[in-house]
Tab-separated table of N, CA and C in Angstrom:
chain	number	residue	atom	x	y	z
A	23	MET	N	0.849	-1.293	-0.100
A	23	MET	CA	-0.135	-0.009	-0.017
A	23	MET	C	1.001	1.283	0.074
A	24	ILE	N	1.955	1.295	0.894
A	24	ILE	CA	2.998	2.228	0.499
A	24	ILE	C	3.604	2.671	-0.757
A	25	ALA	N	3.776	1.706	-1.601
A	25	ALA	CA	4.296	1.739	-2.582
A	25	ALA	C	3.338	2.272	-3.505
A	26	ALA	N	2.168	2.071	-3.575
A	26	ALA	CA	0.903	2.479	-4.320
A	26	ALA	C	0.789	3.980	-4.108
A	27	SER	N	0.724	4.237	-2.762
A	27	SER	CA	0.405	5.397	-2.261
A	27	SER	C	1.978	6.463	-2.650
A	28	LEU	N	2.916	6.013	-2.636
A	28	LEU	CA	4.183	6.930	-3.251
A	28	LEU	C	3.694	6.933	-4.787
A	29	LEU	N	3.586	6.104	-5.444
A	29	LEU	CA	3.187	6.298	-6.877
A	29	LEU	C	2.053	7.356	-7.104
A	30	VAL	N	1.258	7.077	-6.268
A	30	VAL	CA	0.125	8.170	-6.562
A	30	VAL	C	0.598	9.629	-6.045
A	31	PHE	N	1.355	9.770	-5.199
A	31	PHE	CA	1.848	10.733	-4.601
A	31	PHE	C	2.692	11.641	-5.753
A	32	TRP	N	3.348	10.817	-6.381
A	32	TRP	CA	4.427	11.027	-7.242
A	32	TRP	C	3.775	11.652	-8.352
A	33	LEU	N	2.833	10.926	-8.910
A	33	LEU	CA	1.988	11.153	-9.976
A	33	LEU	C	1.453	12.343	-10.040
A	34	MET	N	0.683	12.620	-8.784
A	34	MET	CA	-0.139	13.696	-8.533
A	34	MET	C	0.802	15.097	-8.409
A	35	VAL	N	1.651	14.949	-7.789
A	35	VAL	CA	2.611	16.241	-7.839
A	35	VAL	C	3.223	16.505	-9.229
A	36	ARG	N	3.561	15.414	-10.183
A	36	ARG	CA	3.824	15.562	-11.624
A	36	ARG	C	2.794	16.271	-12.394
A	37	LEU	N	1.711	15.801	-12.154
A	37	LEU	CA	0.564	16.539	-12.684
A	37	LEU	C	0.345	17.918	-12.476
A	38	LEU	N	0.489	18.182	-11.218
A	38	LEU	CA	0.295	19.629	-10.924
A	38	LEU	C	1.504	20.540	-11.129
A	39	LEU	N	2.720	20.225	-11.030
A	39	LEU	CA	3.779	21.061	-11.389
A	39	LEU	C	4.201	21.257	-12.903
A	40	PRO	N	4.766	22.201	-13.402
A	40	PRO	CA	5.005	22.289	-14.714
A	40	PRO	C	6.307	21.415	-14.993
A	41	LYS	N	6.570	20.853	-15.997
A	41	LYS	CA	7.829	19.769	-16.047
A	41	LYS	C	8.917	20.221	-15.596
A	42	GLU	N	9.185	21.516	-16.035
A	42	GLU	CA	10.673	21.987	-15.653
A	42	GLU	C	10.889	22.124	-14.248
A	43	GLN	N	9.546	22.761	-13.600
A	43	GLN	CA	9.573	22.734	-12.021
A	43	GLN	C	10.003	21.305	-11.507
A	44	PHE	N	9.148	20.248	-12.025
A	44	PHE	CA	8.952	19.067	-11.330
A	44	PHE	C	10.372	18.357	-11.468
A	45	ARG	N	11.008	18.666	-12.714
A	45	ARG	CA	12.400	18.270	-12.956
A	45	ARG	C	13.359	18.684	-11.958
A	46	ALA	N	13.357	20.060	-11.386
A	46	ALA	CA	14.380	20.892	-11.049
A	46	ALA	C	14.107	20.285	-9.380
A	47	LYS	N	13.021	20.021	-8.838
A	47	LYS	CA	12.706	19.703	-7.478
A	47	LYS	C	12.501	18.150	-7.374
A	48	ARG	N	12.885	17.294	-8.145
A	48	ARG	CA	12.699	15.872	-7.814
A	48	ARG	C	13.127	15.309	-6.621
A	49	VAL	N	14.447	15.700	-6.341
A	49	VAL	CA	15.099	15.366	-4.997
A	49	VAL	C	14.190	15.762	-4.025
A	50	GLN	N	13.785	16.935	-3.832
A	50	GLN	CA	13.051	17.703	-3.047
A	50	GLN	C	11.510	16.929	-2.773
A	51	ILE	N	11.234	16.572	-4.221
A	51	ILE	CA	9.658	15.794	-3.987
A	51	ILE	C	9.797	14.249	-3.391
A	52	ALA	N	10.968	13.726	-3.671
A	52	ALA	CA	11.252	12.316	-3.367
A	52	ALA	C	11.414	12.483	-1.818
A	53	ALA	N	12.040	13.363	-1.099
A	53	ALA	CA	12.285	13.344	0.253
A	53	ALA	C	10.707	13.904	0.809
A	54	LEU	N	10.053	14.596	0.267
A	54	LEU	CA	8.800	15.022	0.395
A	54	LEU	C	7.689	13.750	0.728
A	55	ALA	N	7.885	12.966	-0.294
A	55	ALA	CA	7.064	11.720	-0.740
A	55	ALA	C	7.632	10.688	0.515
A	56	LEU	N	8.628	10.542	0.895
A	56	LEU	CA	9.082	9.863	1.984
A	56	LEU	C	8.518	10.246	3.424
A	57	VAL	N	8.384	11.631	3.561
A	57	VAL	CA	7.719	12.187	4.781
A	57	VAL	C	6.303	11.818	5.055
A	58	VAL	N	5.806	12.393	3.779
A	58	VAL	CA	4.234	12.603	3.854
A	58	VAL	C	3.644	10.923	3.538
A	59	VAL	N	4.326	10.350	2.757
A	59	VAL	CA	3.555	8.953	2.378
A	59	VAL	C	4.090	8.043	3.333
A	60	VAL	N	5.784	7.673	3.447
A	60	VAL	CA	6.062	6.372	4.431
A	60	VAL	C	5.906	7.146	5.783
A	61	PHE	N	6.358	8.051	6.177
A	61	PHE	CA	6.150	8.481	7.599
A	61	PHE	C	4.901	8.634	7.937
A	62	GLY	N	3.891	9.113	7.265
A	62	GLY	CA	2.671	9.318	7.622
A	62	GLY	C	1.874	7.815	7.869
A	63	MET	N	2.155	7.084	6.739
A	63	MET	CA	1.466	5.732	6.711
A	63	MET	C	2.123	4.805	8.103
A	64	LEU	N	3.068	5.022	8.097
A	64	LEU	CA	3.832	4.385	9.355
A	64	LEU	C	3.455	4.819	10.454
A	65	PHE	N	3.247	6.005	10.722
A	65	PHE	CA	2.783	6.622	12.094
A	65	PHE	C	1.363	6.249	12.369
A	66	GLY	N	0.540	6.323	11.115
A	66	GLY	CA	-0.764	5.961	11.616
A	66	GLY	C	-1.287	4.496	11.705
A	67	LYS	N	-0.526	3.818	11.219
A	67	LYS	CA	-0.550	2.345	11.427
A	67	LYS	C	-0.156	1.756	12.846
A	68	TYR	N	1.143	2.323	13.104
A	68	TYR	CA	1.854	2.288	14.298
A	68	TYR	C	0.958	2.681	15.718
A	69	GLY	N	0.806	3.953	15.287
A	69	GLY	CA	-0.116	4.643	16.105
A	69	GLY	C	-1.051	3.944	16.740
A	70	ALA	N	-2.124	3.326	15.729
A	70	ALA	CA	-3.170	2.545	15.781
A	70	ALA	C	-2.908	1.244	16.758
A	71	THR	N	-1.709	0.870	16.163
A	71	THR	CA	-1.621	-0.649	16.822
A	71	THR	C	-1.160	-0.297	18.259
A	72	ALA	N	-0.437	0.918	18.537
A	72	ALA	CA	0.066	0.956	19.810
A	72	ALA	C	-1.167	1.356	20.695
A	73	GLY	N	-2.159	1.784	20.325
A	73	GLY	CA	-3.310	2.030	21.012
A	73	GLY	C	-3.215	3.682	21.419
A	74	LEU	N	-2.818	4.274	20.433
A	74	LEU	CA	-3.005	5.729	20.615
A	74	LEU	C	-4.592	6.109	20.215
A	75	PRO	N	-5.081	7.360	20.879
A	75	PRO	CA	-6.606	7.449	20.459
A	75	PRO	C	-6.658	8.070	18.737
A	76	TRP	N	-7.560	7.918	18.314
A	76	TRP	CA	-7.710	7.982	16.771
A	76	TRP	C	-7.289	9.681	16.388
A	77	TRP	N	-7.682	10.498	17.286
A	77	TRP	CA	-7.400	11.561	17.206
A	77	TRP	C	-5.886	12.290	17.285
A	78	VAL	N	-5.205	11.155	17.557
A	78	VAL	CA	-3.585	11.240	17.398
A	78	VAL	C	-2.979	10.627	16.195
A	79	TYR	N	-3.434	9.364	15.990
A	79	TYR	CA	-2.554	8.734	15.135
A	79	TYR	C	-3.395	9.018	13.381
A	80	TYR	N	-4.474	9.796	13.459
A	80	TYR	CA	-4.972	9.919	12.173
A	80	TYR	C	-4.811	11.371	11.686
A	81	PRO	N	-5.093	12.312	12.676
A	81	PRO	CA	-4.877	13.840	12.077
A	81	PRO	C	-3.530	14.224	11.740
A	82	ILE	N	-2.380	13.837	12.590
A	82	ILE	CA	-0.913	14.130	12.318
A	82	ILE	C	-0.875	13.834	11.147
A	83	PRO	N	-0.648	12.416	10.388
A	83	PRO	CA	-0.319	12.301	9.005
A	83	PRO	C	-1.314	13.034	7.996
A	84	MET	N	-2.702	13.199	8.418
A	84	MET	CA	-3.388	14.065	7.485
A	84	MET	C	-3.001	15.604	7.427
A	85	LEU	N	-2.590	16.198	8.549
A	85	LEU	CA	-1.949	17.510	8.428
A	85	LEU	C	-0.670	17.587	7.753
A	86	ILE	N	0.238	16.652	7.830
A	86	ILE	CA	1.352	16.257	6.975
A	86	ILE	C	1.255	16.320	5.762
A	87	THR	N	0.209	15.684	5.130
A	87	THR	CA	-0.352	15.489	3.959
A	87	THR	C	-0.863	16.731	3.314
A	88	VAL	N	-1.431	17.379	4.246
A	88	VAL	CA	-2.100	18.681	3.731
A	88	VAL	C	-1.305	19.785	3.615
A	89	LEU	N	-0.383	19.947	4.933
A	89	LEU	CA	0.530	21.300	4.844
A	89	LEU	C	1.606	21.326	4.182
A	90	LEU	N	2.397	20.082	4.489
A	90	LEU	CA	3.851	20.115	4.173
A	90	LEU	C	4.004	19.990	2.495
A	91	PRO	N	3.355	19.553	1.554
A	91	PRO	CA	3.696	19.780	0.415
A	91	PRO	C	3.419	21.353	-0.190
A	92	PRO	N	2.284	21.988	0.000
A	92	PRO	CA	2.089	23.409	-0.421
A	92	PRO	C	3.305	24.167	0.007
A	93	LEU	N	3.728	23.923	1.366
A	93	LEU	CA	4.535	24.634	1.866
A	93	LEU	C	6.102	24.383	1.265
A	94	VAL	N	6.311	23.359	1.314
A	94	VAL	CA	7.837	22.867	0.797
A	94	VAL	C	8.029	23.054	-0.734
A	95	LEU	N	7.116	23.125	-1.349
A	95	LEU	CA	7.109	22.994	-2.745
A	95	LEU	C	6.803	24.805	-3.301
A	96	LYS	N	6.404	25.362	-2.355
A	96	LYS	CA	5.947	26.807	-2.621
A	96	LYS	C	5.061	27.167	-3.931
A	97	LEU	N	3.912	26.239	-3.445
A	97	LEU	CA	2.861	26.094	-4.364
A	97	LEU	C	1.783	27.397	-4.467
A	98	ASN	N	1.519	28.013	-5.436
A	98	ASN	CA	0.493	29.121	-5.678
A	98	ASN	C	-0.851	28.610	-5.103
A	99	ALA	N	-1.664	29.587	-5.125
A	99	ALA	CA	-2.905	29.322	-4.438
A	99	ALA	C	-3.595	28.405	-5.302
A	100	ARG	N	-3.698	28.491	-6.517
A	100	ARG	CA	-4.292	27.647	-7.445
A	100	ARG	C	-3.893	26.010	-7.457
A	101	THR	N	-2.604	26.126	-7.414
A	101	THR	CA	-2.038	24.699	-7.389
A	101	THR	C	-2.289	24.045	-6.085
A	102	THR	N	-2.103	24.927	-5.118
A	102	THR	CA	-2.665	24.287	-3.572
A	102	THR	C	-3.808	23.840	-3.475
A	103	ALA	N	-4.946	24.428	-4.129
A	103	ALA	CA	-6.283	24.160	-4.085
A	103	ALA	C	-6.564	22.907	-4.871
A	104	ALA	N	-5.750	22.899	-6.031
A	104	ALA	CA	-6.021	21.360	-6.833
A	104	ALA	C	-5.206	20.262	-6.121
A	105	TYR	N	-4.269	20.507	-5.404
A	105	TYR	CA	-3.639	19.488	-4.488
A	105	TYR	C	-4.425	19.049	-3.433
A	106	LEU	N	-5.000	20.136	-2.783
A	106	LEU	CA	-5.908	19.621	-1.696
A	106	LEU	C	-7.042	18.794	-2.125
A	107	VAL	N	-7.741	19.188	-3.405
A	107	VAL	CA	-8.772	18.706	-3.621
A	107	VAL	C	-8.358	16.888	-4.090
A	108	LEU	N	-7.302	16.821	-4.824
A	108	LEU	CA	-6.651	15.674	-5.406
A	108	LEU	C	-6.264	14.795	-4.050
A	109	SER	N	-5.692	15.176	-3.147
A	109	SER	CA	-5.398	14.474	-1.961
A	109	SER	C	-6.510	14.226	-1.324
A	110	PHE	N	-7.732	14.852	-1.062
A	110	PHE	CA	-8.616	14.199	-0.494
A	110	PHE	C	-9.514	13.515	-1.283
A	111	LEU	N	-9.399	13.456	-2.526
A	111	LEU	CA	-10.038	12.409	-3.328
A	111	LEU	C	-9.390	11.032	-3.314
A	112	LEU	N	-7.941	11.305	-3.709
A	112	LEU	CA	-7.056	9.984	-3.904
A	112	LEU	C	-6.897	9.150	-2.609
A	113	ALA	N	-6.814	9.895	-1.438
A	113	ALA	CA	-6.811	9.102	-0.191
A	113	ALA	C	-7.916	8.065	-0.300
A	114	PRO	N	-9.269	8.229	-0.161
A	114	PRO	CA	-10.387	7.324	0.067
A	114	PRO	C	-10.382	6.397	-1.316
A	115	LEU	N	-9.907	6.758	-2.257
A	115	LEU	CA	-9.915	5.982	-3.617
A	115	LEU	C	-8.807	4.933	-3.278
A	116	ILE	N	-7.661	5.200	-2.706
A	116	ILE	CA	-6.553	4.201	-2.493
A	116	ILE	C	-7.316	3.071	-1.453
A	117	HIS	N	-7.841	3.769	-0.441
A	117	HIS	CA	-8.433	2.883	0.480
A	117	HIS	C	-9.402	1.895	-0.054
A	118	GLY	N	-10.425	2.489	-0.746
A	118	GLY	CA	-11.325	1.668	-1.531
A	118	GLY	C	-10.946	0.717	-2.277
A	119	LEU	N	-9.938	0.960	-3.085
A	119	LEU	CA	-9.481	-0.369	-3.925
A	119	LEU	C	-8.620	-1.216	-3.043
A	120	PHE	N	-7.719	-0.865	-2.211
A	120	PHE	CA	-7.160	-1.925	-1.374
A	120	PHE	C	-8.010	-2.681	-0.413
A	121	SER	N	-9.044	-2.072	0.173
A	121	SER	CA	-9.973	-2.677	0.839
A	121	SER	C	-11.167	-3.681	-0.049
A	122	PHE	N	-11.460	-3.293	-0.976
A	122	PHE	CA	-12.351	-3.826	-1.824
A	122	PHE	C	-11.420	-5.350	-2.354
A	123	PHE	N	-10.474	-4.931	-3.227
A	123	PHE	CA	-9.511	-6.091	-4.044
A	123	PHE	C	-8.827	-6.808	-2.999
A	124	LEU	N	-8.153	-6.119	-1.903
A	124	LEU	CA	-7.302	-7.295	-1.310
A	124	LEU	C	-7.831	-7.364	0.257
A	125	GLY	N	-8.985	-6.777	0.685
A	125	GLY	CA	-9.338	-6.983	2.022
A	125	GLY	C	-8.472	-6.041	3.056
A	126	TRP	N	-7.574	-5.010	2.676
A	126	TRP	CA	-6.794	-4.292	3.568
A	126	TRP	C	-7.682	-3.369	3.880
A	127	THR	N	-7.922	-3.377	5.122
A	127	THR	CA	-8.832	-2.050	5.609
A	127	THR	C	-7.985	-1.108	6.734
A	128	GLU	N	-6.780	-1.369	6.785
A	128	GLU	CA	-6.102	-0.529	7.770
A	128	GLU	C	-5.853	0.951	7.589
A	129	TYR	N	-5.951	1.311	6.331
A	129	TYR	CA	-5.576	2.636	5.827
A	129	TYR	C	-6.597	3.693	6.239
A	130	MET	N	-7.863	3.430	6.177
A	130	MET	CA	-8.947	4.151	6.907
A	130	MET	C	-9.856	3.284	7.490
A	131	PRO	N	-9.575	2.811	8.745
A	131	PRO	CA	-10.231	1.805	9.495
A	131	PRO	C	-11.698	2.064	9.861
A	132	PHE	N	-12.182	3.307	9.835
A	132	PHE	CA	-13.446	3.526	10.284
A	132	PHE	C	-14.476	3.433	9.038
A	133	TRP	N	-14.077	3.544	7.741
A	133	TRP	CA	-14.749	3.168	6.718
A	133	TRP	C	-14.691	1.837	6.489
A	134	LYS	N	-15.820	0.992	6.608
A	134	LYS	CA	-16.068	-0.464	6.313
A	134	LYS	C	-16.308	-0.775	4.838
A	135	ILE	N	-15.380	-1.106	4.209
A	135	ILE	CA	-15.573	-1.496	2.569
A	135	ILE	C	-15.371	-3.094	2.682
A	136	PRO	N	-16.523	-3.649	2.072
A	136	PRO	CA	-16.463	-5.404	1.946
A	136	PRO	C	-15.555	-5.696	0.969
A	137	SER	N	-14.649	-6.544	1.196
A	137	SER	CA	-13.926	-7.089	0.080
A	137	SER	C	-14.777	-7.757	-1.030
A	138	VAL	N	-14.062	-7.982	-2.167
A	138	VAL	CA	-14.653	-8.964	-3.112
A	138	VAL	C	-14.669	-10.208	-2.674
A	139	GLY	N	-13.576	-10.709	-1.879
A	139	GLY	CA	-13.710	-12.030	-1.574
A	139	GLY	C	-14.694	-12.412	-0.327
A	140	SER	N	-15.178	-11.388	0.164
A	140	SER	CA	-16.149	-11.517	1.298
A	140	SER	C	-17.601	-11.357	0.614
A	141	LEU	N	-17.820	-10.834	-0.496
A	141	LEU	CA	-19.025	-10.795	-1.365
A	141	LEU	C	-19.345	-12.001	-1.966
A	142	LEU	N	-18.125	-12.763	-2.579
A	142	LEU	CA	-18.308	-13.919	-3.133
A	142	LEU	C	-18.225	-15.020	-2.095
A	143	ALA	N	-18.288	-14.969	-1.145
A	143	ALA	CA	-18.140	-16.179	-0.264
A	143	ALA	C	-19.698	-16.358	0.316
């Protein structure tokens, strides 16, 4: 799931930034992807496993995802708005796909999506 989320994040930033700017900031985008995606998902997963309350392990990765890329990449208002819309649409989409096809419900555990396997059983 982390690999798929990294790919989606990378493609989303590629879609939003002009080609030259994306190329110039590749290293910065890669570091940002590691923090936003990898750290965010691991914090959420292990925070929930460790018994942290949901209002700790869920909002922290979400705030990192929402705030860090526009600040680090110095996005203008229009690109920031597009980034926010895409990030809020793509996170549930990834969750839905992984929940439905693989039965992985950890990404957004409060949204119960039945897996295709459970529907066919």
